[in-house]
Short mmCIF file of C-alpha atoms in Angstrom, two decimals:
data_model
loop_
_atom_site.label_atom_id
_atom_site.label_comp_id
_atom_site.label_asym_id
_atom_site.label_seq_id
_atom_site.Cartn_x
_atom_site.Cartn_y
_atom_site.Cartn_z
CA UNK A 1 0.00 0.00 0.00
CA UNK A 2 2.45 2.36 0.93
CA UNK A 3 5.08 1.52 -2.29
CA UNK A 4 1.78 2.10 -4.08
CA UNK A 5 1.07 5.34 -2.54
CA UNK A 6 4.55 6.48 -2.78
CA UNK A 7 4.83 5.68 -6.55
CA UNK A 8 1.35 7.32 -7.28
CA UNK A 9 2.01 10.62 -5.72
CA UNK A 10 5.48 10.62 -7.37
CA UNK A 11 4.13 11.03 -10.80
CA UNK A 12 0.96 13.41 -10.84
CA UNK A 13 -1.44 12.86 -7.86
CA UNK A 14 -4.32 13.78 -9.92
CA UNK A 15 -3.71 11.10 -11.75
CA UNK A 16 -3.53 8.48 -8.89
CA UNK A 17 -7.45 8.26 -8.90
CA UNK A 18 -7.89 6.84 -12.20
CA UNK A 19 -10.48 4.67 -12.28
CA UNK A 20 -12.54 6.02 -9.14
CA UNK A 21 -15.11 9.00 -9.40
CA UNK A 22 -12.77 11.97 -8.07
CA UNK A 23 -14.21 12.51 -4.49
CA UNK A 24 -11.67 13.89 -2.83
CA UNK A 25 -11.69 17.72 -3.11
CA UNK A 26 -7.97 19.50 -3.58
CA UNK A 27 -6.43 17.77 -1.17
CA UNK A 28 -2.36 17.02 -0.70
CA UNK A 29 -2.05 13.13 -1.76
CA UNK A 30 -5.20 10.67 -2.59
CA UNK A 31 -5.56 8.55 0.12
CA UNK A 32 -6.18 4.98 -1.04
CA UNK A 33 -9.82 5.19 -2.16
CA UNK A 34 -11.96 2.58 -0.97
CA UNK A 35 -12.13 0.37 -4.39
CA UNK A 36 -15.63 0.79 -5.75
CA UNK A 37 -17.57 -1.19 -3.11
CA UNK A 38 -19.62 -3.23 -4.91
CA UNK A 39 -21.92 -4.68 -2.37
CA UNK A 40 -21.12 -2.62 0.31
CA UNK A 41 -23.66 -0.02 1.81
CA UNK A 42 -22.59 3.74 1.32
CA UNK A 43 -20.39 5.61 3.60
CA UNK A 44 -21.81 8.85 4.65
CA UNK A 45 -19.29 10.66 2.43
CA UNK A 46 -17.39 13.74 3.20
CA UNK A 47 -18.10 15.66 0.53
CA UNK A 48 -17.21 19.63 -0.03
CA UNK A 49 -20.61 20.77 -0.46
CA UNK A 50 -23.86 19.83 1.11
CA UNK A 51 -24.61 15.92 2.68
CA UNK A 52 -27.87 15.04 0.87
CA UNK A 53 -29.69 12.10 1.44
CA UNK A 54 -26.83 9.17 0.56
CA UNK A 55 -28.39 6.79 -1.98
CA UNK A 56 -27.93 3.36 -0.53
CA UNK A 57 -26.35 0.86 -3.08
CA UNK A 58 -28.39 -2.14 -3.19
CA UNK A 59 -26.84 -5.18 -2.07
CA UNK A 60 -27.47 -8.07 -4.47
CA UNK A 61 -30.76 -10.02 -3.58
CA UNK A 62 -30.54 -13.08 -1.84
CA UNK A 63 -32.13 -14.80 -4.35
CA UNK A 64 -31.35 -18.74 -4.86
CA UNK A 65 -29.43 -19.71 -7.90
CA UNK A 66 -28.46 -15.84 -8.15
CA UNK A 67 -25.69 -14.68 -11.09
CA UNK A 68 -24.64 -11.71 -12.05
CA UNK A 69 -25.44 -11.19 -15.21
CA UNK A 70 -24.59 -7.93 -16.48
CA UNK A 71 -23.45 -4.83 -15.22
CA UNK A 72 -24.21 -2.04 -17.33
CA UNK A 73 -24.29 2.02 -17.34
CA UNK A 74 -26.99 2.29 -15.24
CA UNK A 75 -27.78 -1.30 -13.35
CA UNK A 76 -26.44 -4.50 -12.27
CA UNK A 77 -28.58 -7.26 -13.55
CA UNK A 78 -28.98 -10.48 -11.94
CA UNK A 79 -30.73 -13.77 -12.79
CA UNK A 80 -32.26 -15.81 -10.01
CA UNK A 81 -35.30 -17.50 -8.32
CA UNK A 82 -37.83 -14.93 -7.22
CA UNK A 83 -41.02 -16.88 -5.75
CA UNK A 84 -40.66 -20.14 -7.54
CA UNK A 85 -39.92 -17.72 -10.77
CA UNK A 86 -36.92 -17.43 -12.93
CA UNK A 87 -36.93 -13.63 -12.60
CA UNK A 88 -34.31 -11.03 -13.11
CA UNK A 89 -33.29 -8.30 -10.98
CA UNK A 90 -32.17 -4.89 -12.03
CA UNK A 91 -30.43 -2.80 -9.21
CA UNK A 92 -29.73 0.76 -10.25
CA UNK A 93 -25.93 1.72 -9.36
CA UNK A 94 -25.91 5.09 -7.36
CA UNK A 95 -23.61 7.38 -9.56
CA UNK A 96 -21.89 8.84 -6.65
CA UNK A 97 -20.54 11.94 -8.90
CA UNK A 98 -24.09 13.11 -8.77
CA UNK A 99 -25.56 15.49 -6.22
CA UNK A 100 -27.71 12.75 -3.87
CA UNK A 101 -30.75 14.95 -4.05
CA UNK A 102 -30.34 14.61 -7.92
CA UNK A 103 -29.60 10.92 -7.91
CA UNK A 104 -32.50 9.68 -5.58
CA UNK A 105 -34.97 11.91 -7.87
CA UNK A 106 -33.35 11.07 -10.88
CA UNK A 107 -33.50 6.74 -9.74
CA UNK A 108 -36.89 7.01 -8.65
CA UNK A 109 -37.62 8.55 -12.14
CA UNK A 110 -35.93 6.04 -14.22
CA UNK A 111 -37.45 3.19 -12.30
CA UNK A 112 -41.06 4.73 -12.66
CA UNK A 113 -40.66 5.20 -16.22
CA UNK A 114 -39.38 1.57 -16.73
CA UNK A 115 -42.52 0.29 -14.38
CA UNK A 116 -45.13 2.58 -16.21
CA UNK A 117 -44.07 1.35 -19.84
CA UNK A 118 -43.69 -2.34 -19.03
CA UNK A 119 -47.49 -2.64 -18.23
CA UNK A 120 -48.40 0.10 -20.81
CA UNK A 121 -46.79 -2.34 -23.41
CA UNK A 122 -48.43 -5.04 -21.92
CA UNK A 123 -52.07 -3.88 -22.04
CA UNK A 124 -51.09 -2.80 -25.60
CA UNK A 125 -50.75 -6.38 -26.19
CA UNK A 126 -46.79 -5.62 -26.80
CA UNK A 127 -44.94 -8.36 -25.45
CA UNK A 128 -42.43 -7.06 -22.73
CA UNK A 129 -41.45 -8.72 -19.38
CA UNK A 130 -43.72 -8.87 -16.45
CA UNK A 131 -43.23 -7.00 -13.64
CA UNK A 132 -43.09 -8.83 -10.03
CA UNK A 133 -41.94 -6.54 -7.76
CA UNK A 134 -41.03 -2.87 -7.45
CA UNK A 135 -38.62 -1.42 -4.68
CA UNK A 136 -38.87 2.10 -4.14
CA UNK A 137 -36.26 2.21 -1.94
CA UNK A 138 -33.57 0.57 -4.13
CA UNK A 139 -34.99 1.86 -7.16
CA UNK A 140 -34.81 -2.21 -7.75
CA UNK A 141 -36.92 -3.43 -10.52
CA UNK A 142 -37.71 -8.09 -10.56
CA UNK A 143 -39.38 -8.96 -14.03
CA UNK A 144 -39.76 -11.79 -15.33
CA UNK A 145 -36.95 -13.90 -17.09
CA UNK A 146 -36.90 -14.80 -20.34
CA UNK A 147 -35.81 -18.34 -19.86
CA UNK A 148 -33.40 -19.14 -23.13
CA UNK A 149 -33.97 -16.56 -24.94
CA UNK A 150 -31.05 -14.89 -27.38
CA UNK A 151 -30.69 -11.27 -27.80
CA UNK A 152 -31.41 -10.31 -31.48
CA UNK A 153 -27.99 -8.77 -31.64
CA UNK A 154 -26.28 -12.68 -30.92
CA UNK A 155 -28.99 -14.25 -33.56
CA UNK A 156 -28.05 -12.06 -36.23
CA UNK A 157 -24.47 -12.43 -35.85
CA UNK A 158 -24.65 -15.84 -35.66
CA UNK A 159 -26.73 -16.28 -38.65
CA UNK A 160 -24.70 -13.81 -39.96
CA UNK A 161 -21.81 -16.07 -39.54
CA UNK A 162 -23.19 -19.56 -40.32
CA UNK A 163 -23.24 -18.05 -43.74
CA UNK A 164 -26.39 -19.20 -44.47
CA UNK A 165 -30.11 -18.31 -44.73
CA UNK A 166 -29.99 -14.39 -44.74
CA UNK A 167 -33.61 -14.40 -45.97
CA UNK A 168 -34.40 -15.61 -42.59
CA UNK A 169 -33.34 -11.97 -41.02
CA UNK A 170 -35.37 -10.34 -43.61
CA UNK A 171 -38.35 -12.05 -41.60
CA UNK A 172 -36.77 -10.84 -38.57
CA UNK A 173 -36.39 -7.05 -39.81
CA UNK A 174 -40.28 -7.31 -40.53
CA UNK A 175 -41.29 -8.70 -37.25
CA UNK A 176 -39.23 -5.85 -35.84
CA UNK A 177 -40.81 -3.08 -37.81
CA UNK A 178 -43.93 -4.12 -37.08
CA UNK A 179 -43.63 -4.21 -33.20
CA UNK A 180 -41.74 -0.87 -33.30
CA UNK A 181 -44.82 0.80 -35.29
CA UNK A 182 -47.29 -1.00 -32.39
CA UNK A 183 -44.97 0.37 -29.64
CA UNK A 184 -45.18 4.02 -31.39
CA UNK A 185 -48.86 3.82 -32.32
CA UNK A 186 -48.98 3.64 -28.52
CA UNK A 187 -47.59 6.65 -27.81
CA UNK A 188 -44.11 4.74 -25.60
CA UNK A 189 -40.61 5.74 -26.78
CA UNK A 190 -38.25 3.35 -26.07
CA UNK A 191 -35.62 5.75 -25.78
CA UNK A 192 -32.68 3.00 -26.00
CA UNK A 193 -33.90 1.23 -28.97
CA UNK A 194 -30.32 -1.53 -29.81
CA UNK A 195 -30.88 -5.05 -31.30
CA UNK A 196 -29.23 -5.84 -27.42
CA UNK A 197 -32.47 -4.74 -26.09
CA UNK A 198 -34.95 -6.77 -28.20
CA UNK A 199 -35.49 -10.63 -27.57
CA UNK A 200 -36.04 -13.80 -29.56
CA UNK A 201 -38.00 -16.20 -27.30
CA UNK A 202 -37.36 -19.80 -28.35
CA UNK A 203 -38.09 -21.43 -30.82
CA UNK A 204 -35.88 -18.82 -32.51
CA UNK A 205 -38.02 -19.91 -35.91
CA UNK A 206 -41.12 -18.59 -34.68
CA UNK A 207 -39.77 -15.09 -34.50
CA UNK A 208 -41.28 -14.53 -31.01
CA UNK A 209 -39.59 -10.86 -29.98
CA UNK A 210 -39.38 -9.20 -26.81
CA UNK A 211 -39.03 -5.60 -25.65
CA UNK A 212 -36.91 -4.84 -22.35
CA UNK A 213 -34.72 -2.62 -21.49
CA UNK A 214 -37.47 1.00 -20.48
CA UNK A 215 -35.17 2.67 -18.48
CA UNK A 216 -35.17 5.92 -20.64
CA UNK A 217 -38.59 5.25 -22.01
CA UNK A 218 -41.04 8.08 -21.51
CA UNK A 219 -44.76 8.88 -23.42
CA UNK A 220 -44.78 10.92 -26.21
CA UNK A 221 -46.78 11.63 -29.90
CA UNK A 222 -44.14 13.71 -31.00
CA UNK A 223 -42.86 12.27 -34.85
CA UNK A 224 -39.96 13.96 -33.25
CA UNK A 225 -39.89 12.00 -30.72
CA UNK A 226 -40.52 8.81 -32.70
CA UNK A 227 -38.49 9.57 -35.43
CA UNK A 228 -35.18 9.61 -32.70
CA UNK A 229 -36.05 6.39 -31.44
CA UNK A 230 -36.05 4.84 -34.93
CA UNK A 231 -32.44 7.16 -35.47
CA UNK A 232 -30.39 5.68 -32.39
CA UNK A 233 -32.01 2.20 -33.38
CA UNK A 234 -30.87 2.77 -36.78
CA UNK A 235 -27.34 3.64 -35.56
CA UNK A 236 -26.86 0.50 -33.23
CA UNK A 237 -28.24 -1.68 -36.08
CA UNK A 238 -25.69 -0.25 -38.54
CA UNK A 239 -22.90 0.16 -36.27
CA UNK A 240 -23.15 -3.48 -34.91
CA UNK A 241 -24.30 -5.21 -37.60
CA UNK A 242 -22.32 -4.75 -40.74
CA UNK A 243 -23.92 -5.43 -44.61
CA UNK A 244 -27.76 -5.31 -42.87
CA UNK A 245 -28.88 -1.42 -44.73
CA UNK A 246 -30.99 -3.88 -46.63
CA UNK A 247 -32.64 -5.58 -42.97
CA UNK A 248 -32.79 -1.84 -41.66
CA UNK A 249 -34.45 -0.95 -44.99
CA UNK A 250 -37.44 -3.84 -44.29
CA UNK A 251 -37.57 -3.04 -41.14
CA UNK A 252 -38.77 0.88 -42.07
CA UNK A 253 -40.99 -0.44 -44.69
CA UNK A 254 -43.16 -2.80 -42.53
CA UNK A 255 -42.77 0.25 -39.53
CA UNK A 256 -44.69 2.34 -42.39
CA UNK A 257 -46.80 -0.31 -43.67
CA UNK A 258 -47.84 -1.38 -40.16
CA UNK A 259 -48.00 2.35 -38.01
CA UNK A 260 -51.36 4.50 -38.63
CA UNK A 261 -49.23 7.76 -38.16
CA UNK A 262 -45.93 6.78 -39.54
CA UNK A 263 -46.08 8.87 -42.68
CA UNK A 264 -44.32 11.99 -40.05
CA UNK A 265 -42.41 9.73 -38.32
CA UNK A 266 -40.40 8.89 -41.55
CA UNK A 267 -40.27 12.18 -42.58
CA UNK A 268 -38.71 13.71 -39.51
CA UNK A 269 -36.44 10.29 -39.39
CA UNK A 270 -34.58 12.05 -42.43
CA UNK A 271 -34.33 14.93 -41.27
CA UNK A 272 -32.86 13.69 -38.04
CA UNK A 273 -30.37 11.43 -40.11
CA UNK A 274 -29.21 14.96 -41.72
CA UNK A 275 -28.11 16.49 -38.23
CA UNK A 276 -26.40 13.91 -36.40
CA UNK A 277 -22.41 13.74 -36.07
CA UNK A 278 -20.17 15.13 -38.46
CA UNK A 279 -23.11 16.13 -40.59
CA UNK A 280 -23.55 19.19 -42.64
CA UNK A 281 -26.14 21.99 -40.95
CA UNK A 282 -27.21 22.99 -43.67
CA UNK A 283 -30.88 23.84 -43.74
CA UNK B 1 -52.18 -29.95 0.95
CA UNK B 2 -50.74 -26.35 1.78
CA UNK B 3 -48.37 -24.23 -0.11
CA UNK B 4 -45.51 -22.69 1.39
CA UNK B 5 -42.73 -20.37 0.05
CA UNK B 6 -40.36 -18.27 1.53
CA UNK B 7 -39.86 -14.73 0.92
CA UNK B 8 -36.23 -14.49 -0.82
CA UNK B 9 -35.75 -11.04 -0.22
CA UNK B 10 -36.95 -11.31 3.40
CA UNK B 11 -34.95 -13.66 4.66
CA UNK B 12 -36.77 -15.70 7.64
CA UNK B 13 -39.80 -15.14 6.26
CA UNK B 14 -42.02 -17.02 4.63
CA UNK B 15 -46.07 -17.11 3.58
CA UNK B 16 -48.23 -20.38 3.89
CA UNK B 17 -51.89 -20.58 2.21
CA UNK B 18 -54.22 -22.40 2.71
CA UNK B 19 -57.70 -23.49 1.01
CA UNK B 20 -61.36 -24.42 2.41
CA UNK B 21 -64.16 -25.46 1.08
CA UNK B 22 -67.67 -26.08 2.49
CA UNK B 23 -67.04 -23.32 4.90
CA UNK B 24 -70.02 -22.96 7.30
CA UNK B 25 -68.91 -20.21 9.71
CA UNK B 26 -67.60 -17.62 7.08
CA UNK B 27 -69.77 -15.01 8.87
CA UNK B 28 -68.16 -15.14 12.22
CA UNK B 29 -64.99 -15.75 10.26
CA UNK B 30 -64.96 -12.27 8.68
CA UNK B 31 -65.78 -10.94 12.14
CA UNK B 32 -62.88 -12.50 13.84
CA UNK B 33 -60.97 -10.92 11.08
CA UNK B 34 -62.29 -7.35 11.05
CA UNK B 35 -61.36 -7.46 14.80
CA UNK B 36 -57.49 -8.43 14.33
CA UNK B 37 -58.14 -11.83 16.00
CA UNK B 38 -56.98 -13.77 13.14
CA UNK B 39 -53.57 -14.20 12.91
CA UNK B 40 -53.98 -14.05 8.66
CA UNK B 41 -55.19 -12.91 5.80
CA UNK B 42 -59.00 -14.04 4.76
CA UNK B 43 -59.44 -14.07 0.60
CA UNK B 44 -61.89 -14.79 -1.79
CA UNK B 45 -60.54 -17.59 -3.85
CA UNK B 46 -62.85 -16.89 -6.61
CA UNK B 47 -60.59 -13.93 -7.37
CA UNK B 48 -57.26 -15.94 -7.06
CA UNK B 49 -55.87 -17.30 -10.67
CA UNK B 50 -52.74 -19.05 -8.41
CA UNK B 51 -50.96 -18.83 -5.57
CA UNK B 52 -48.01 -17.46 -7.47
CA UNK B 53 -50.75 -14.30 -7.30
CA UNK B 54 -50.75 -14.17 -3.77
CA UNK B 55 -47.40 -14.48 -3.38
CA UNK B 56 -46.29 -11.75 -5.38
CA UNK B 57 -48.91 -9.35 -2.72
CA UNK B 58 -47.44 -10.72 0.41
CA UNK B 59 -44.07 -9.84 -0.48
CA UNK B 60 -45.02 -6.36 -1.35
CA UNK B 61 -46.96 -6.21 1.74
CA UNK B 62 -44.08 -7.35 4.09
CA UNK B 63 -42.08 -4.95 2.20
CA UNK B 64 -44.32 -1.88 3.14
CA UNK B 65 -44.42 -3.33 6.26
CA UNK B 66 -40.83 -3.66 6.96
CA UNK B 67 -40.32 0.15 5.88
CA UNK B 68 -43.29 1.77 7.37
CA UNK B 69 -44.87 2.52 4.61
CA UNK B 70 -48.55 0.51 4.35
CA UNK B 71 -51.28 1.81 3.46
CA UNK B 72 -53.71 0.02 5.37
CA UNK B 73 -53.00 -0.70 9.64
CA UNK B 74 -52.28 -4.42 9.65
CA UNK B 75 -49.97 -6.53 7.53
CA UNK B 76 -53.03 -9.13 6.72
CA UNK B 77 -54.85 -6.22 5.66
CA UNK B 78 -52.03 -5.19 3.49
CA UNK B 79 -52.00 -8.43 1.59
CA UNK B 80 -55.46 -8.01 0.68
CA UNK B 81 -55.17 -4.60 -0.29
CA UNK B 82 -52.16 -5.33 -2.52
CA UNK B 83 -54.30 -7.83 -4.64
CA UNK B 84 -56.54 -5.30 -5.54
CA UNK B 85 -55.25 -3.12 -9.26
CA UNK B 86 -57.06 0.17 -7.81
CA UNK B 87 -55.74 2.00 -4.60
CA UNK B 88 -59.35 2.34 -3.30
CA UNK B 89 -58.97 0.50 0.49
CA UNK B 90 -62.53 -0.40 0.94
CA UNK B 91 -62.85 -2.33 -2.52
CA UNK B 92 -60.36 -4.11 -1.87
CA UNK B 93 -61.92 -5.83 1.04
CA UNK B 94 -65.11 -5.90 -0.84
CA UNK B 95 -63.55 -8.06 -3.42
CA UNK B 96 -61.34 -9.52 -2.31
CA UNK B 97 -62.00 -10.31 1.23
CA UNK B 98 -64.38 -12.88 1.97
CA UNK B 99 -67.85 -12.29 2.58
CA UNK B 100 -70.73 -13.84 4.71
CA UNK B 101 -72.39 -16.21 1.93
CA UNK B 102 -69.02 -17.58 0.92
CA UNK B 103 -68.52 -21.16 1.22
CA UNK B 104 -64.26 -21.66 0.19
CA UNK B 105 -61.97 -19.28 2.25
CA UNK B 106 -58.44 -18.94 1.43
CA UNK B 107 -56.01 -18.29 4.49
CA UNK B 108 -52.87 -16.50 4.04
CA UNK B 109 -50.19 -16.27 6.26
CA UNK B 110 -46.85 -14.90 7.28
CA UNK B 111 -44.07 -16.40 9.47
CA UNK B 112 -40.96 -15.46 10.46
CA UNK B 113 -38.23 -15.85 13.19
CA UNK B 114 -39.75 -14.96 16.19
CA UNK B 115 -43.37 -15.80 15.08
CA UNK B 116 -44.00 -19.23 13.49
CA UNK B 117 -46.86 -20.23 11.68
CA UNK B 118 -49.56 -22.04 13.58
CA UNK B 119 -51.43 -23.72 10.91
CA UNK B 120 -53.72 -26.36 13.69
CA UNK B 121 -54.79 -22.96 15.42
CA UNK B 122 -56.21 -21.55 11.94
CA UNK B 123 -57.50 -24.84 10.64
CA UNK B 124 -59.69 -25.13 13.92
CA UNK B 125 -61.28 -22.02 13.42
CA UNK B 126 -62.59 -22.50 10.20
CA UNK B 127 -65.60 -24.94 9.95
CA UNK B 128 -64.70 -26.58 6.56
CA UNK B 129 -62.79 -28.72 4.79
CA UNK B 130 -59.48 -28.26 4.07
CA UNK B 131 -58.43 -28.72 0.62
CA UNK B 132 -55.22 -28.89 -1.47
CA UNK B 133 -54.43 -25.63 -3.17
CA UNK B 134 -54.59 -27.68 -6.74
CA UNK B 135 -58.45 -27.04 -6.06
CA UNK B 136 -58.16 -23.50 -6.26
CA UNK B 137 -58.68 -23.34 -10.08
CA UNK B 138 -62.19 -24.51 -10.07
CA UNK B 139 -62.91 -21.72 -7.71
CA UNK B 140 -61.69 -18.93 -10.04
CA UNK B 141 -64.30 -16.87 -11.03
CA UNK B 142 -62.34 -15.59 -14.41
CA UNK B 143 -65.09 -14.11 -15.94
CA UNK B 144 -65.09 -11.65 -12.29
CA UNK B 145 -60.88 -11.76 -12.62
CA UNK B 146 -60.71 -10.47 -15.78
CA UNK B 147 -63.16 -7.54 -15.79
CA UNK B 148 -61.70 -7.01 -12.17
CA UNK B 149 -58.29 -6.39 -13.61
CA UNK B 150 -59.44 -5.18 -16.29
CA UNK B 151 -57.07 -7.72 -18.98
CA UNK B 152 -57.33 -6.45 -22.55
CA UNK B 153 -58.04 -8.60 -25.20
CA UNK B 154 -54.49 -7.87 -27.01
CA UNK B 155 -52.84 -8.72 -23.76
CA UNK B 156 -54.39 -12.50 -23.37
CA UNK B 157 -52.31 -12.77 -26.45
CA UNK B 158 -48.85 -11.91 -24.94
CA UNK B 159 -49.35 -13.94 -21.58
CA UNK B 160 -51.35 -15.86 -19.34
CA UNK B 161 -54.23 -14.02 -17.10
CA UNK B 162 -51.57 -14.61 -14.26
CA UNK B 163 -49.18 -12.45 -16.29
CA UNK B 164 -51.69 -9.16 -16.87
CA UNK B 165 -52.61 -9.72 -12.99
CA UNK B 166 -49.01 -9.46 -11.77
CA UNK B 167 -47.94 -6.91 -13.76
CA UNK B 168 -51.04 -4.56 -12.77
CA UNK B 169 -50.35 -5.25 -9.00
CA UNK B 170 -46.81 -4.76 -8.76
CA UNK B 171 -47.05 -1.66 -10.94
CA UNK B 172 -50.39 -0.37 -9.46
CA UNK B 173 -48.51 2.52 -6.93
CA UNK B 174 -46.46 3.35 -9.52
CA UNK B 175 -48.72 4.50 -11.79
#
């Protein structure tokens, strides 16, 4: 620890906290941080301004058969037994560079949101997890598991690279339009629309797809709105599945085909494709 | 005969239920109940699909209860209230509490460390038979379930009536 601390605050000592949200204010030396405590409870932390409410981190559930599945931006997700139920867990990771005030609100939000448009998709007839259990105080979210399913990101690469039977994602691009213009007809933006977020229940031939994934979903008619959600889809699709402008071009045309209001929704979708990054603005 | 599961994220805990039929006494049943001397929860099973259902309300009730934050006074109470979709107290109890014609009671209810469940104790108060829960599907009303819950028609197609239920009671304060 101390050869450690003696060859960090040799070199720069603002660079000694790599890695760690920068907590400590201007102070002479980082002490060693506390490594980012994953299942620990929050200290009360001596920050420079104001000590909000601290934002417990949730420890992970003691479900049985419990695995950590993923940890992304936002959650941890894990995969156990809730009630007899293969179920999955999502517990929201405090970021602690936030103001706490900002972070509970801002939790609580996200959480809502993601509660709200599972069972608005659901009485739309829009298949998306079920919900089991809601946590306010964790800002924890248990749905229901999708026992084997494949995200449609793996089944297209892996069709893609069994070389054979690319008419089969063609299918797949029309099953995905369609749900897309159902979801929008409905008034729900998806707000993180990625071929990660969409599941393929088995049988895989069947074409069975599932939404998840409503963190950032909110209501809106907007074709503004809309025509985002089809414009970040539309960049993960392109950016993660090379050679599939053709799939993304099926998709569009079943979204059109299918949605009652779609005819803005396209129409704002290219304008939206002419602002993006590294775009001209010209009007 | 009786179902039991624990509560995984209440560790220690755990919720029994049981089914009656050819319940003579429901009367002076829902009496005992009103007054707190039941040590559980007193359903309707015609509005029960499966016990998975009243499962998912007891843990949200021992949650509440654990944090102070029910809505209703008791934790048996609680249970009831959390089967209902609407946040209206009294309906709840109308609908799905038992009432004095009914002949099948369901019996919910919670153990833990300190308190275990005395299931002899229940069972003698009741003057019925008591049944395996595999009975409880020819009690469902589902006709009463769905318009209760009010399922859509495009939602039967995504998932079983147990599936819409859930959803709309784990979602209900939320929305």
């Amino acid at each position: 620890m101390a050869a450690a601390e003696a060859g960090a605050c040799g070199l720069s000592s603002g660079m000694a906290v790599a890695g760690g949200p920068a907590m400590d204010g201007p102070g002479p030396g980082p002490e060693p941080e506390p490594e980012a405590s994953a299942a620990g409870p929050a200290m009360p932390e001596p920050e420079a301004g104001s000590a909000g409410p601290v934002v417990a981190e949730a420890p992970p559930p003691a479900l049985p058969g419990l695995r950590l599945v993923q940890q992304g931006a936002e959650a941890r997700v894990y995969r156990g037994l809730f009630l007899g139920r293969a179920a999955v867990a999502k517990l929201r990771i405090p970021k602690r560079y936030r103001h706490p005030a900002l972070e509970e609100r801002l939790s609580r939000r996200r959480t809502a949101q993601e509660a709200r448009s599972l069972l608005r998709c659901r009485r739309a007839g829009i298949p998306a997890p079920v919900v089991y259990f809601v946590d306010h105080v964790t800002n924890s979210i248990y749905l229901e598991d999708i026992v084997d399913s494949v995200t449609v990101q793996d089944h297209i690469n892996s069709v893609q690279q069994s070389g054979n039977d690319t008419s089969s994602l063609l299918t797949l691009a029309e099953k995905m339009g369609e749900l897309l213009a159902r979801m929008h007809d409905e008034d729900l933006i998806h707000g993180d629309l990625t071929t990660s977020n969409i599941l393929l229940r088995p049988p895989m031939e069947k074409l069975d797809l599932v939404l998840i994934d409503f963190g950032l979903s909110f209501i809106s008619g907007l074709p503004e709105d809309k025509g985002v959600d089809l414009y970040v889809l539309e960049k993960a699709f392109l950016s993660a599945h090379p050679d599939t402008e053709a799939m993304f071009k099926t998709l569009l045309k079943t979204y059109a085909a299918t949605s009652k209001k779609s005819g803005p929704v396209i129409k704002r979708l290219d304008e939206v494709r002419l602002r993006g990054r590294k775009r001209s603005m010209i009007g | 005969m009786e179902v039991t599961h624990p509560l995984e994220l209440f560790p220690g805990c755990s919720v029994t239920v049981l089914l009656f039929t050819g319940v003579k006494n429901a009367a002076a049943l829902r009496k005992k109940a009103m007054e707190g001397s039941i040590e559980g929860a007193l359903i309707n099973p015609a509005m029960i699909v499966d016990p998975f259902q009243i499962l998912v309300a007891a843990n949200k009730a021992v949650h509440l209860h654990k944090i102070g934050k029910m809505k209703t006074r008791t934790l048996y109470a609680e249970i009831i209230f959390s089967l209902s979709p609407n946040n209206n107290i009294s309906d709840a109890f109308k609908k799905f509490g038992i009432s004095d014609s009914d002949t099948a009671v369901l019996i919910v209810l919670v153990a833990d460390r300190e308190k275990p469940v005395n299931l002899e104790d229940i069972a003698s108060q009741v003057e019925g038979q008591q049944v395996s829960l595999e009975e409880l599907s020819q009690l469902t009303d589902t006709a009463k379930v769905k318009k209760m819950y009010k399922v859509t028609p495009q939602e039967e197609k995504i998932g079983t009536l147990l599936d819409s239920i859930v959803c709309r009671m784990s979602t209900k304060d939320v929305l």
